Structure formats: C-alpha cells, structure tokens
Short mmCIF file of C-alpha atoms and ligand atoms in Angstrom, two decimals:
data_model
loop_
_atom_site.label_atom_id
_atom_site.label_comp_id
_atom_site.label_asym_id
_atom_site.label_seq_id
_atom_site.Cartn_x
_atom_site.Cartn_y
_atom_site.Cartn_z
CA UNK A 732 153.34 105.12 65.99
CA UNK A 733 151.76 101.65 65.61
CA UNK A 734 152.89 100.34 68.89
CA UNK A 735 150.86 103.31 71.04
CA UNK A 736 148.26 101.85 69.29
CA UNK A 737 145.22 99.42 70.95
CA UNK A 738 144.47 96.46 68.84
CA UNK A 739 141.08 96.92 66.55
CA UNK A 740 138.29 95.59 68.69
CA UNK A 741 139.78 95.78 71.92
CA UNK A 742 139.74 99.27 73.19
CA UNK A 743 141.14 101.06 76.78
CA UNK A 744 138.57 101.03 79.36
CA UNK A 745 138.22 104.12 81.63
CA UNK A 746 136.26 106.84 83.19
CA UNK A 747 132.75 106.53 82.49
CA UNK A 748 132.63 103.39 80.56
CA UNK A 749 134.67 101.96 83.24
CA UNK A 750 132.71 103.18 86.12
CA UNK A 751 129.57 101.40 84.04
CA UNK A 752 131.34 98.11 83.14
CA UNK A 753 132.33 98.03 87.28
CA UNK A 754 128.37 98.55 88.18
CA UNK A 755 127.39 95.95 85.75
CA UNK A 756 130.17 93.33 87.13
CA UNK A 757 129.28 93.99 90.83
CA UNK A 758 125.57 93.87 90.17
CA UNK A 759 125.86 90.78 88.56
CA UNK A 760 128.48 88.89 91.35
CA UNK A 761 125.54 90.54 93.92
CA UNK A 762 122.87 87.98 92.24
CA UNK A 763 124.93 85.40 91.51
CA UNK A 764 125.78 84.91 95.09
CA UNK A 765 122.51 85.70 96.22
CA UNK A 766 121.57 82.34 94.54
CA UNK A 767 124.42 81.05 96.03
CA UNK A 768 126.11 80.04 92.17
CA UNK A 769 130.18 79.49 93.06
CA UNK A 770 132.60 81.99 91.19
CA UNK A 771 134.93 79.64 89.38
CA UNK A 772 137.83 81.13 86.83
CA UNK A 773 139.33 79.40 84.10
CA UNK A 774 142.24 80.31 82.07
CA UNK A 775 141.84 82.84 79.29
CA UNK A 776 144.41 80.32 76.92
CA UNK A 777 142.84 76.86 76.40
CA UNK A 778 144.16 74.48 73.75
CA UNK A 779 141.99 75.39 70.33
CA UNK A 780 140.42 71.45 70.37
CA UNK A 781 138.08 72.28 73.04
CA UNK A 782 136.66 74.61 71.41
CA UNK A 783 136.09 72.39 68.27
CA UNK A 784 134.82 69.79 70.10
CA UNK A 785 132.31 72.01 71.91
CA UNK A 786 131.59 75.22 70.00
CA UNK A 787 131.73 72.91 67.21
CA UNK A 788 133.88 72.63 64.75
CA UNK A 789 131.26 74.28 62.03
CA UNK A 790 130.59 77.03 63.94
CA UNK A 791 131.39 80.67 63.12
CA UNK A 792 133.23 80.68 66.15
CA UNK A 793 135.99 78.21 65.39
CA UNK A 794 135.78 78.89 61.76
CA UNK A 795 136.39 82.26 61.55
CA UNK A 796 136.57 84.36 65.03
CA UNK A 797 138.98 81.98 67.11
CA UNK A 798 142.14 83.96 68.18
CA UNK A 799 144.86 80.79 68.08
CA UNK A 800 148.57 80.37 68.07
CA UNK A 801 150.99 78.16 68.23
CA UNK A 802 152.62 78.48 71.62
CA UNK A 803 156.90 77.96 71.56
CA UNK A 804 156.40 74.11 71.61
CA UNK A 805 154.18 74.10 68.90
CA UNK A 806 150.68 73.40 70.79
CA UNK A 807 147.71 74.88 69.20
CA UNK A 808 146.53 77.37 71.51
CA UNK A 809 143.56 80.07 71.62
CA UNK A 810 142.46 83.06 73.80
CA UNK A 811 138.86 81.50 74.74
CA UNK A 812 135.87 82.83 73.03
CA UNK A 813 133.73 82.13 75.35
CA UNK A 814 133.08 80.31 78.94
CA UNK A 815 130.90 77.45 78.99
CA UNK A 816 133.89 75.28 77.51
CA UNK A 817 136.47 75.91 79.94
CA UNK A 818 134.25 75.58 82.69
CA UNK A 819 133.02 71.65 81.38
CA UNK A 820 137.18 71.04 80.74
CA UNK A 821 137.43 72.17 84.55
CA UNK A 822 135.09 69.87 85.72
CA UNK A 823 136.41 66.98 84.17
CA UNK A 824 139.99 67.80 84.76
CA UNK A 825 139.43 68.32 88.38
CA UNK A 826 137.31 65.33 88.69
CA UNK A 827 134.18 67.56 89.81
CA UNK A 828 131.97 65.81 87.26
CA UNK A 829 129.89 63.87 90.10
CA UNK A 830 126.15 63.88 90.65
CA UNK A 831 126.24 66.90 93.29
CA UNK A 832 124.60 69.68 92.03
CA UNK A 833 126.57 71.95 91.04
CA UNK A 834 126.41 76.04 90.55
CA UNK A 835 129.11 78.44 89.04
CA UNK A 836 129.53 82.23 87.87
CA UNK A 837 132.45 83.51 85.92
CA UNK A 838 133.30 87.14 85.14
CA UNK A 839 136.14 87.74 82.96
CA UNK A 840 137.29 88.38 78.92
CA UNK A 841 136.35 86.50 75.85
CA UNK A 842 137.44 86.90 72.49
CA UNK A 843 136.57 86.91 69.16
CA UNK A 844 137.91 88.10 65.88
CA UNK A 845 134.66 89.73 64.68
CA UNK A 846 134.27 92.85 62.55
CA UNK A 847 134.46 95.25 65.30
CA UNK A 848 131.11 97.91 65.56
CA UNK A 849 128.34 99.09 67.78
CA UNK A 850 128.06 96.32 70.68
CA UNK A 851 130.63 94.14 69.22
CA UNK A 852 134.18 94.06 70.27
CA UNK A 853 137.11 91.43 69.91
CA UNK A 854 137.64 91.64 73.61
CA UNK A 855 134.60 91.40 75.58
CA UNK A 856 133.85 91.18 78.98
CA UNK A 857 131.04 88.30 79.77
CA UNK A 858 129.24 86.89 83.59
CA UNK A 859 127.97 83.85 83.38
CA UNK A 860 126.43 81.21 85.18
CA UNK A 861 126.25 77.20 84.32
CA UNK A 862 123.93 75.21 86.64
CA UNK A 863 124.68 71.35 86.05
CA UNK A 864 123.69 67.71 87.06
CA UNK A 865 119.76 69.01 87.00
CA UNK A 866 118.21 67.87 83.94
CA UNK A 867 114.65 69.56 85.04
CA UNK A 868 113.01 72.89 83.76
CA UNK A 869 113.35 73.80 87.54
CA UNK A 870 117.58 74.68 86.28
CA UNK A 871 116.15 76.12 83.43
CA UNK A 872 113.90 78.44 85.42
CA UNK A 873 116.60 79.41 87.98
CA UNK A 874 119.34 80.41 85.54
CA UNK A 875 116.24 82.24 83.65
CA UNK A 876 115.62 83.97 87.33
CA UNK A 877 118.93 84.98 87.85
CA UNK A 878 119.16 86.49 84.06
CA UNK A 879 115.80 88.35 84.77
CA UNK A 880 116.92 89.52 88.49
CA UNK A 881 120.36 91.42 86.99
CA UNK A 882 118.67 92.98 84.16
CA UNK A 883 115.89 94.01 86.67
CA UNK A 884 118.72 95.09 89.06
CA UNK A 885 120.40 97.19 86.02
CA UNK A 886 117.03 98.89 85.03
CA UNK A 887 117.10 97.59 81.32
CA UNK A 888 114.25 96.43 79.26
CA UNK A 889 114.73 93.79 77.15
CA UNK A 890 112.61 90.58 75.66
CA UNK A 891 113.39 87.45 76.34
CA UNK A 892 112.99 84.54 73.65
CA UNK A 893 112.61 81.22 73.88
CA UNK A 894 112.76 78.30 72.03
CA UNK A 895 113.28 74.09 72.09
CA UNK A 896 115.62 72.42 70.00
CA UNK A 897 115.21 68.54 71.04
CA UNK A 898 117.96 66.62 71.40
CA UNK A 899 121.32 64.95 69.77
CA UNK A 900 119.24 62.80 67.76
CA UNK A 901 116.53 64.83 66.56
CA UNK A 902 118.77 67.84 65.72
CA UNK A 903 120.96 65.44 63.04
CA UNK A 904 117.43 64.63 61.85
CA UNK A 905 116.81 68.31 61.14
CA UNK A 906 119.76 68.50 59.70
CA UNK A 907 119.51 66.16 57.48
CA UNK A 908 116.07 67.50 56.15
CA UNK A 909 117.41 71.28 56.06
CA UNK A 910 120.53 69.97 54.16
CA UNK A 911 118.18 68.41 51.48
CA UNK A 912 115.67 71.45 51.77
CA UNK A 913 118.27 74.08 50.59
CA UNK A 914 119.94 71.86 47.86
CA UNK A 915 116.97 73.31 45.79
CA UNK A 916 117.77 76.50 46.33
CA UNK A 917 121.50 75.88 45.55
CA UNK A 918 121.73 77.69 42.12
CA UNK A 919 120.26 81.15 43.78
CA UNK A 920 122.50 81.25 46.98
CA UNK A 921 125.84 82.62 47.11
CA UNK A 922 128.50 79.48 46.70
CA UNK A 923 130.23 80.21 49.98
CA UNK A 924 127.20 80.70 52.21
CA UNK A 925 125.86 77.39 50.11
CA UNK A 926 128.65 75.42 51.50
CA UNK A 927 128.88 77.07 54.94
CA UNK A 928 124.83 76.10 55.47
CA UNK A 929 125.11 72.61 54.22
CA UNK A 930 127.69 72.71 56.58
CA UNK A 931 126.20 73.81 59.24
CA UNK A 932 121.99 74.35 57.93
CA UNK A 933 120.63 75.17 61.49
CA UNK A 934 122.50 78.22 61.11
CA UNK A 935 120.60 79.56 58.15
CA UNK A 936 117.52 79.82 60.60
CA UNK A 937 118.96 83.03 62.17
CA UNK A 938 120.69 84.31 59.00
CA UNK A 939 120.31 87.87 58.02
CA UNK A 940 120.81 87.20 54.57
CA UNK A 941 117.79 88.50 52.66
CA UNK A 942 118.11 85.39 50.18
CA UNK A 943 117.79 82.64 52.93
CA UNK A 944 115.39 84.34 54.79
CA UNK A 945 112.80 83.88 51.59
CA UNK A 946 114.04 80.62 50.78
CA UNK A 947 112.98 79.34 54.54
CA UNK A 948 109.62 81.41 54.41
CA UNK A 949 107.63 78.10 54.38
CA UNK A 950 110.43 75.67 55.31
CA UNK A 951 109.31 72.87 58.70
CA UNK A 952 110.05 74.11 62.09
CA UNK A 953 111.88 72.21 64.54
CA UNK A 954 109.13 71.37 66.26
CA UNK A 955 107.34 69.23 63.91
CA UNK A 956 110.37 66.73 64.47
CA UNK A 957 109.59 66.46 68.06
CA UNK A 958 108.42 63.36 69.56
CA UNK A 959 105.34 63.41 72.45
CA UNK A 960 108.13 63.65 75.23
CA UNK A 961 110.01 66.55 73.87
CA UNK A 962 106.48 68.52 73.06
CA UNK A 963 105.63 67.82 76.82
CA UNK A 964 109.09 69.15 77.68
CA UNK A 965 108.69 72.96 75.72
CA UNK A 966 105.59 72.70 77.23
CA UNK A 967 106.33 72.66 80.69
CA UNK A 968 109.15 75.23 80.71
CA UNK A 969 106.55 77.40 79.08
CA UNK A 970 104.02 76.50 81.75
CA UNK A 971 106.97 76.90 84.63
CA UNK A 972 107.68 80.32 83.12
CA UNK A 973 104.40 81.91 83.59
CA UNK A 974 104.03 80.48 86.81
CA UNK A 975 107.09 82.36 87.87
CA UNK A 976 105.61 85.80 86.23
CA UNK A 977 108.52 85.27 83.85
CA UNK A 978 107.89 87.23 80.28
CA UNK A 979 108.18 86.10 77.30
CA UNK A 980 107.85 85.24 72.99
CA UNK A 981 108.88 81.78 71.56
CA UNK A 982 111.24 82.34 68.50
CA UNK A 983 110.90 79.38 66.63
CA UNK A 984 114.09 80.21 64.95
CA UNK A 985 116.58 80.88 67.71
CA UNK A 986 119.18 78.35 67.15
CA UNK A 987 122.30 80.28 69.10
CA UNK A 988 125.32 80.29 67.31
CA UNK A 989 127.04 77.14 69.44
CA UNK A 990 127.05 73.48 68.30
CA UNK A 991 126.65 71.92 71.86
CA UNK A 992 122.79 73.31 72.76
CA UNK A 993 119.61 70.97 73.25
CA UNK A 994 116.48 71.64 74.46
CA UNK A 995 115.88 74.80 75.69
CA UNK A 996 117.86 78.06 74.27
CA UNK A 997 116.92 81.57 75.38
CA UNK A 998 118.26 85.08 74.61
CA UNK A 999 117.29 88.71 76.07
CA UNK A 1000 116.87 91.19 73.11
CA UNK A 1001 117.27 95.20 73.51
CA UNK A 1002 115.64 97.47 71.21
CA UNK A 1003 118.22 99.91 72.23
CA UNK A 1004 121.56 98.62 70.72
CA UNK A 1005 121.03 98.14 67.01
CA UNK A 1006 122.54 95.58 65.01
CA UNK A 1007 124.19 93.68 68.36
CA UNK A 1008 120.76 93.33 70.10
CA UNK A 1009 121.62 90.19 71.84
CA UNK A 1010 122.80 91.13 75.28
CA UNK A 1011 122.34 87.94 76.86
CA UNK A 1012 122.19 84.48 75.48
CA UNK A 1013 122.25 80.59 76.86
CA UNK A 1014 120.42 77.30 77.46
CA UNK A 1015 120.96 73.81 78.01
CA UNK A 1016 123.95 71.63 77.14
CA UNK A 1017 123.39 68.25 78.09
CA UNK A 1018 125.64 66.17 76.27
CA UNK A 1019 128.79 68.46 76.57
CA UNK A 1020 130.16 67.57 79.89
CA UNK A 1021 129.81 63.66 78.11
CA UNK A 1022 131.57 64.61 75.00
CA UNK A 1023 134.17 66.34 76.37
CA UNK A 1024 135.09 63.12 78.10
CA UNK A 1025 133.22 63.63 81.51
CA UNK A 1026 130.50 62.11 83.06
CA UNK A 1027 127.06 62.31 81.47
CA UNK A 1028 125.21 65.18 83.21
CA UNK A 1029 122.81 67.33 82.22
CA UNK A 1030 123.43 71.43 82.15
CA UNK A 1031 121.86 74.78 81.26
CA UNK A 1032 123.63 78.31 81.63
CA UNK A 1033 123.70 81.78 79.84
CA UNK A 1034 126.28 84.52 79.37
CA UNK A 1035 125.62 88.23 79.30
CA UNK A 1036 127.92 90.79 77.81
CA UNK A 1037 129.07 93.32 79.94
CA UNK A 1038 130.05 95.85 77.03
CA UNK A 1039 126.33 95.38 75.45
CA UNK A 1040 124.46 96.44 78.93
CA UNK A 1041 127.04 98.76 79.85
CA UNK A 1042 126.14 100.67 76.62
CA UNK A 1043 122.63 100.78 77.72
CA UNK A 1044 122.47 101.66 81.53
CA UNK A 1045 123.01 105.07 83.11
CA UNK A 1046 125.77 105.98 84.89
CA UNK A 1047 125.50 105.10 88.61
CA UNK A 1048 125.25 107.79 90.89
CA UNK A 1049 128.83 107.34 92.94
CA UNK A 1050 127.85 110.10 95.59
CA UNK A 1051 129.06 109.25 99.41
CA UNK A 1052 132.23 109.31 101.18
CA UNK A 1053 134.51 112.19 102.01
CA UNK A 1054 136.53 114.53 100.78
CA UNK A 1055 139.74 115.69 103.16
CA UNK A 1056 141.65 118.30 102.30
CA UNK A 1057 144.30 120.56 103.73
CA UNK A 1058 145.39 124.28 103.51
CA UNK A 1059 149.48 122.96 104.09
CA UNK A 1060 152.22 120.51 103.19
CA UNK A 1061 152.05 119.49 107.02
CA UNK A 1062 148.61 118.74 107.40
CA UNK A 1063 148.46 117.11 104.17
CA UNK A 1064 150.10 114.25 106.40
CA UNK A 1065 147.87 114.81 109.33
CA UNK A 1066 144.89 114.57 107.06
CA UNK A 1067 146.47 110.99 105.59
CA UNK A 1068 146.78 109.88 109.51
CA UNK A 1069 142.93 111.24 110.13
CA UNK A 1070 141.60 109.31 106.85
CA UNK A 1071 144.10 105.90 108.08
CA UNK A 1072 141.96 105.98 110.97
CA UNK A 1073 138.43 106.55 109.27
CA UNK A 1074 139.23 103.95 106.89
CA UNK A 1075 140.20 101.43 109.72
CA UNK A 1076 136.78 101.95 110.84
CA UNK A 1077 134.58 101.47 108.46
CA UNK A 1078 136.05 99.74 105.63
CA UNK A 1079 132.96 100.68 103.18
CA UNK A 1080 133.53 104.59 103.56
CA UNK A 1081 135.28 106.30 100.39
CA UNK A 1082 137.75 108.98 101.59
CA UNK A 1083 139.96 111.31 99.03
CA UNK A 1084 142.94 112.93 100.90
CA UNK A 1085 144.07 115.68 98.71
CA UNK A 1086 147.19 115.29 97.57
CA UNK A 1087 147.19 118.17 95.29
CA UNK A 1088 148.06 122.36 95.96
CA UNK A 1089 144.67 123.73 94.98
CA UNK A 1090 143.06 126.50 96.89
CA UNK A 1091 140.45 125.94 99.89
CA UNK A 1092 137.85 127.04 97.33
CA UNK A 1093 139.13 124.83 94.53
CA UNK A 1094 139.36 121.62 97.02
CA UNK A 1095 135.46 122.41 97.90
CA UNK A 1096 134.81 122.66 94.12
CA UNK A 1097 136.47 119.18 93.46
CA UNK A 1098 134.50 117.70 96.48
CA UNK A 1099 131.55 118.83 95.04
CA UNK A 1100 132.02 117.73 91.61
CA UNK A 1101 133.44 114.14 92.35
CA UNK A 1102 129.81 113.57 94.29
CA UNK A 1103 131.48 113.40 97.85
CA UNK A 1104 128.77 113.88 100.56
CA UNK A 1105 131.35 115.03 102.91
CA UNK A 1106 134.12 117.65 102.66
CA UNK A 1107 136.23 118.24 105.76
CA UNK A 1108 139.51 121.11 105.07
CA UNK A 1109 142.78 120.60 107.82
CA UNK A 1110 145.16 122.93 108.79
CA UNK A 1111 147.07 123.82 112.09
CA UNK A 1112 144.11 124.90 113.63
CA UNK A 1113 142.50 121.81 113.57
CA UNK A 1114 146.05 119.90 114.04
CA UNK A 1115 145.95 121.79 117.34
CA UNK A 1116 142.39 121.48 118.69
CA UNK A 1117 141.86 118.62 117.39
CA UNK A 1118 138.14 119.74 116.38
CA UNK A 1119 137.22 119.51 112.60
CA UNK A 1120 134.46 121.02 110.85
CA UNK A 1121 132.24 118.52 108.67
CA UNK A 1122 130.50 119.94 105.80
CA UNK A 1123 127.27 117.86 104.49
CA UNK A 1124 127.02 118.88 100.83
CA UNK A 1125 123.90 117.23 99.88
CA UNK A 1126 121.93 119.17 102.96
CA UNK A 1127 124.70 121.69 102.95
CA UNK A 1128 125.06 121.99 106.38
CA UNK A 1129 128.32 122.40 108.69
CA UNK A 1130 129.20 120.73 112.37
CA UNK A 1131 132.03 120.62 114.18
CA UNK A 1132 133.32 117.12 115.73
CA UNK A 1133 136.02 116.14 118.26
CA UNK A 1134 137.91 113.49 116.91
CA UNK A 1135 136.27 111.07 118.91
CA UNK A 1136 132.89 112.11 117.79
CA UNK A 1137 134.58 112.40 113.91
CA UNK A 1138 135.12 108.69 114.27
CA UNK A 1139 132.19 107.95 115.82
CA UNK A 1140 130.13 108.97 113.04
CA UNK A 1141 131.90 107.44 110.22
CA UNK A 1142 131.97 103.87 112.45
CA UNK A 1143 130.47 100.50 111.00
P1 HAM B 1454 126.88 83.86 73.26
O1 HAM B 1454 125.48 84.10 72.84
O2 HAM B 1454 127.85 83.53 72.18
O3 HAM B 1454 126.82 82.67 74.33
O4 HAM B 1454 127.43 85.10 74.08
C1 HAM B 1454 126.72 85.61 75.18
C2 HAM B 1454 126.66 87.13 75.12
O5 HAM B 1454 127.98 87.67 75.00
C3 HAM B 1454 125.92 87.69 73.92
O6 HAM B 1454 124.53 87.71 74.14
C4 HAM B 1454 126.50 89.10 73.83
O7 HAM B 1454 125.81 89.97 74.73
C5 HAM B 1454 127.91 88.92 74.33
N1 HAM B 1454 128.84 88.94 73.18
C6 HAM B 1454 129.11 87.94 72.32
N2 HAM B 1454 130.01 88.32 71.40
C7 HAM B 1454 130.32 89.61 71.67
C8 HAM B 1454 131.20 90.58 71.08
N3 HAM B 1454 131.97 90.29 70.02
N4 HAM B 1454 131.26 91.82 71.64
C9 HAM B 1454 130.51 92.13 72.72
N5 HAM B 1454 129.67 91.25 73.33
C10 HAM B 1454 129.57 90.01 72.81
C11 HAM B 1454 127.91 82.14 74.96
O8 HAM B 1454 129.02 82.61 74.92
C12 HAM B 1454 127.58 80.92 75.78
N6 HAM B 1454 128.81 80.43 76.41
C13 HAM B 1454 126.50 81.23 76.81
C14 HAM B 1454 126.13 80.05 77.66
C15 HAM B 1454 126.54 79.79 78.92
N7 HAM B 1454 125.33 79.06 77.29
C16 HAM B 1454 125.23 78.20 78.29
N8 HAM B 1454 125.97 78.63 79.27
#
C-alpha cells in the first residue's frame, strides 16, 4: 500500500541509527556551547527566492534538488536545503545585522531532491555554526576549531581541505577565463553539461566527469588571479592553522557547491563513506548578509551532516541507570512511586519501571541486556520493610538499602 510507504530518500529513524544520530546531535550542541555559539532555529519552509539569491541561482541546488511548492495563495515556497540562508534572512528580518559579533548553531533537517544512496538522503539532518561581523582568519580558525573539536569528540578520522577563492570580483574574473577556456573543448563535452558549466564553470573544478577532469589537467588555478592582498590572506590562515596544530592539504580545486563563498572554503573528507565522503563542509560568506539586503558584514560557517558521521561512529555505550522491577500488579505501582522519587532527585539518573509480566529471571535478563548498571526487583516484602536489595551488574555485587539510604545514593 503506497501510503505505508516512507518517501525515497527520507527514511524512519530508530533504534540504533537513532541512538547514533542522538550522540552525534548532543556531542555537537556540547561544543557548540562550549564556545559559547547561540542555538538559533529557522523555519524549515522559506520562500524559494532566498535560496536563488544565495545558493545561487546556477547552482545544483536550486536547479535541480530544491523541494518547492506553491503554497494555497500561490507563493513559491521550498523545504530549505540547507541553513546558512535562513539564518542571514533571520538576521536581517529581525534587525540583528549590527556590528556585534555574533555566534549561532542550528541543528535540524535539510532537504534535497538528490538520487538517494550511501551517505546521501533527501532528508538530512545537519549542525551548523555561522560566526559573523569578523572578517579575520581568527573566525576562520574558531569555526575550523569547533569542526575539529566534534569530530575529535566523535572519534572519526577525517582530512580536512582547504582552499582560497578571492573575492566577488576576482571570482567573475575566473569565470570569465574558465567560460572561454572550455569553449574549446565544446565539441567533446556532453551538450547539457556544456551549458550547465558555462553556466556555472567553477563547478567543473570538482566534477567527476572523466571528460572535464582531462580537459582541466593543465587549465590556471585560482590562485594565479589573486592579487598581493589576497595571496597574503591564504597565507595567513595557512600560517594561523599550523599554529593552532590544526591538520591539513590545500585542494586547489575545492570550490563547494554554493554560489555565495569567498575566500576561504574548507571540507573534512572520510575515507570511510565512499562516494558521499564529504561529511562536513563550509567557509566564508562575506557578501551574503549584503546581498540579501542586510548590512555588509563579513561571515564564515560550516555544516556537518549528521547521517554521514552517524554512519561512521560506533554505537555509544548507553550503560547506567536502573532497572526496577516487580514480582506483582501492586508493587508495580509502588515501584512507579520509588522511581518518582529517584527521579526527583537526581534528574540525570535513567530508571526503567517494568511495566511488563515477565518473570524475576526474565526482568534481570532485560536489565542486563538494556546496559542498566542497576537492577533492583519489588514485591510485598520490600513494600513492607521498606529495605530493597540493589544489584550492581557491572561488579555484580548485591546490598541492601533503607529507603533513605536508596535515595541517598542515587542523590545529585
Ligand atoms: P554543504 O556542503 O552543502 O554546505 O553541506 C554540508 C554537509 O551536509 C555536507 O558536508 C554533508 O555531510 C551533508 N549533506 C549534504 N547533502 C546531504 C545529503 N543529501 N544527505 C546527507 N548529508 C548531506 C552547506 O549546506 C552550507 N550551508 C555549509 C555552511 C555553513 N557554509 C557556511 N556556513
């Protein structure tokens, strides 16, 4: 029945996965906050304009992968494909667009209408951060820090790539000379991709098509279009970088796949994840806050997915808490008022009551096997003497506690 069915791309999240996707989200909040960045949350629908004027309008994203609609007035809206936009509309809408510094995170779902496989979904879960008004390297550094911190946080390996892409003006002029560099090439290349790179020709730096990749072998970099400030610029973030025992490779062609980057882009590549290896990608965006009708302030950020490193971390261990059973109906309900009790204490302490018929052995089995540290069984004995025997599974070890002392030692 089609209606039981999920959407392609955009699969049910549970068990497991879930329980990975949750560790990734709270590990990255945990940094975030630590470098005291804001949480701010936009809507998922934004009109579809933004994203042309910010994405770009060339882009694979708003050519091909936007998810839009006409709402019942007839606006043109989309689900947002990514962050960065909606956070720059917020700031001008709200009138937040002054010279303060300013730091945000976001966690939440993007979308795109992508072919769906390994790594890539059409809803995705992304954390970002956007530092703006600091047009230093120092911004680029910290949002480079906080990247490195969560991956080092998550335990996962992966290489991060730099590169400078000048500004405004001399990305048109690069443009312009890739634009004139491929029309050589035009008779060999496929008509669509032709059109799509004159289009859009930064794009064929990063393309995985066979063809272009021989065509550019000895096309100009970027770089040689820089003047003496911008070469002093890659420079110094390179410089900064080592100084902060930050690792990494320049990839002269890392262009990122959105229109509104200058200066310096960055991703983190896994060698674990295939095709998708991207699992983190961002840098500065210093003239979007202006063209989107804001103050001009400068800006860097990144996004991670949260389905790309939750593919690539182990499970975390969820031992800890305790598990309460009971041998009866009735002291199902004393071990509710018990756990009420424990849980008014110490608000970090996971407790199961067991709402379930099992056996005493089966309720020690599920203890076990759901990682519980404690297991603790009720019945009318203990309803009576109010005196409950505390099992430690990890040291497996047994003591009995008033309920006084039970409290006690669950407290804080
Ligand atoms: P992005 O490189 O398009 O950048 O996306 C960031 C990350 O989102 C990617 O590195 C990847 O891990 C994940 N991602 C993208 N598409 C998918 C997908 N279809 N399925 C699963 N994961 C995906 C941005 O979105 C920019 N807004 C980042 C930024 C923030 N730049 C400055 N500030």
């Amino acid at each position: 029945m089609k209606d039981l069915k999920t959407i392609r791309g955009m699969p049910d999240l549970y068990a497991e996965e879930m329980n990975r996707i949750s560790f990734v989200e709270d590990v990255c909040t945990e940094i975030f906050r630590s470098f005291n960045f804001q949480e701010f949350r936009t809507p998922i629908l934004e009109n579809k304009s933004l994203f042309e004027r910010s994405a770009g309008d060339t882009s694979d994203i708003v050519q091909k992968e936007v998810y839009e609609f006409e709402d019942r007035k007839g606006d043109l809206l989309c689900l947002r494909p990514e962050g960065t936009a909606g956070i720059v509309r917020a700031l001008v809408t709200n009138g937040l667009d002054n010279d303060e510094i300013k730091k945000y995170f976001y966690i939440g779902p993007m979308f795109r209408y992508e072919r769906p496989q390994k790594g890539r979904k059409r809803q995705f879960y992304q954390a970002g951060a956007e530092l703006i008004g600091d047009p230093s390297s120092n911004a680029d550094i910290e949002v480079i820090q906080v990247a490195n911190l969560i991956l080092e946080k998550l335990n996962v390996k992966a290489e991060l790539q730099i590169n400078y892409i000048g500004c405004a003006d001399t990305l048109e002029k690069y443009r312009e000379y890739l634009r004139n560099f491929l029309k050589d090439f035009k008779d060999t290349v496929d008509e669509k991709l032709y059109f799509r790179l004159q289009r859009n020709p930064i794009r064929a730096l990063d393309s995985k098509d066979e063809n272009i990749k021989k065509i550019l072998k000895d096309v100009k970099k970027i770089k040689e279009f820089f003047n003496k400030e911008q070469k002093e610029k890659f420079q110094d973030i390179q410089k900064k970088l080592l100084d902060a025992g930050v690792d990494f490779i320049i990839n002269e062609n890392l262009v990122r796949g959105l229109d509104y980057y200058t200066g310096t882009v960055f991703e983190y590549i896994s060698s674990e994840l295939g095709a998708q290896n991207a699992i983190l990608g961002g840098g500065r965006y210093d003239n979007l806050i202006e063209n989107l009708g804001g103050k001009k302030l400068p800006a860097t950020g990144f996004a991670l997915g949260i389905d790309r490193l939750s593919e690539i971390i182990n499970e975390p261990k969820q031992s800890g808490g305790i598990f309460i059973g009971s041998l009866d109906a009735e002291s199902k309900s004393f071990a509710q008022k018990i756990a009420y009790q424990l849980r008014k204490n110490s608000s970090n302490l996971k407790i199961e009551t067991y709402l379930g018929n099992a056996n005493l052995s089966k309720q020690m089995k599920k203890a076990d096997s759901q990682s519980f540290k404690f297991v603790m069984i009720v019945g009318q004995e203990e309803q009576k003497s109010l005196k409950f025997k505390l099992k430690d599974l990890e040291l497996n070890k047994s003591f009995e506690l008033s309920e006084k002392e039970l409290l006690e030692y669950f407290s804080g």
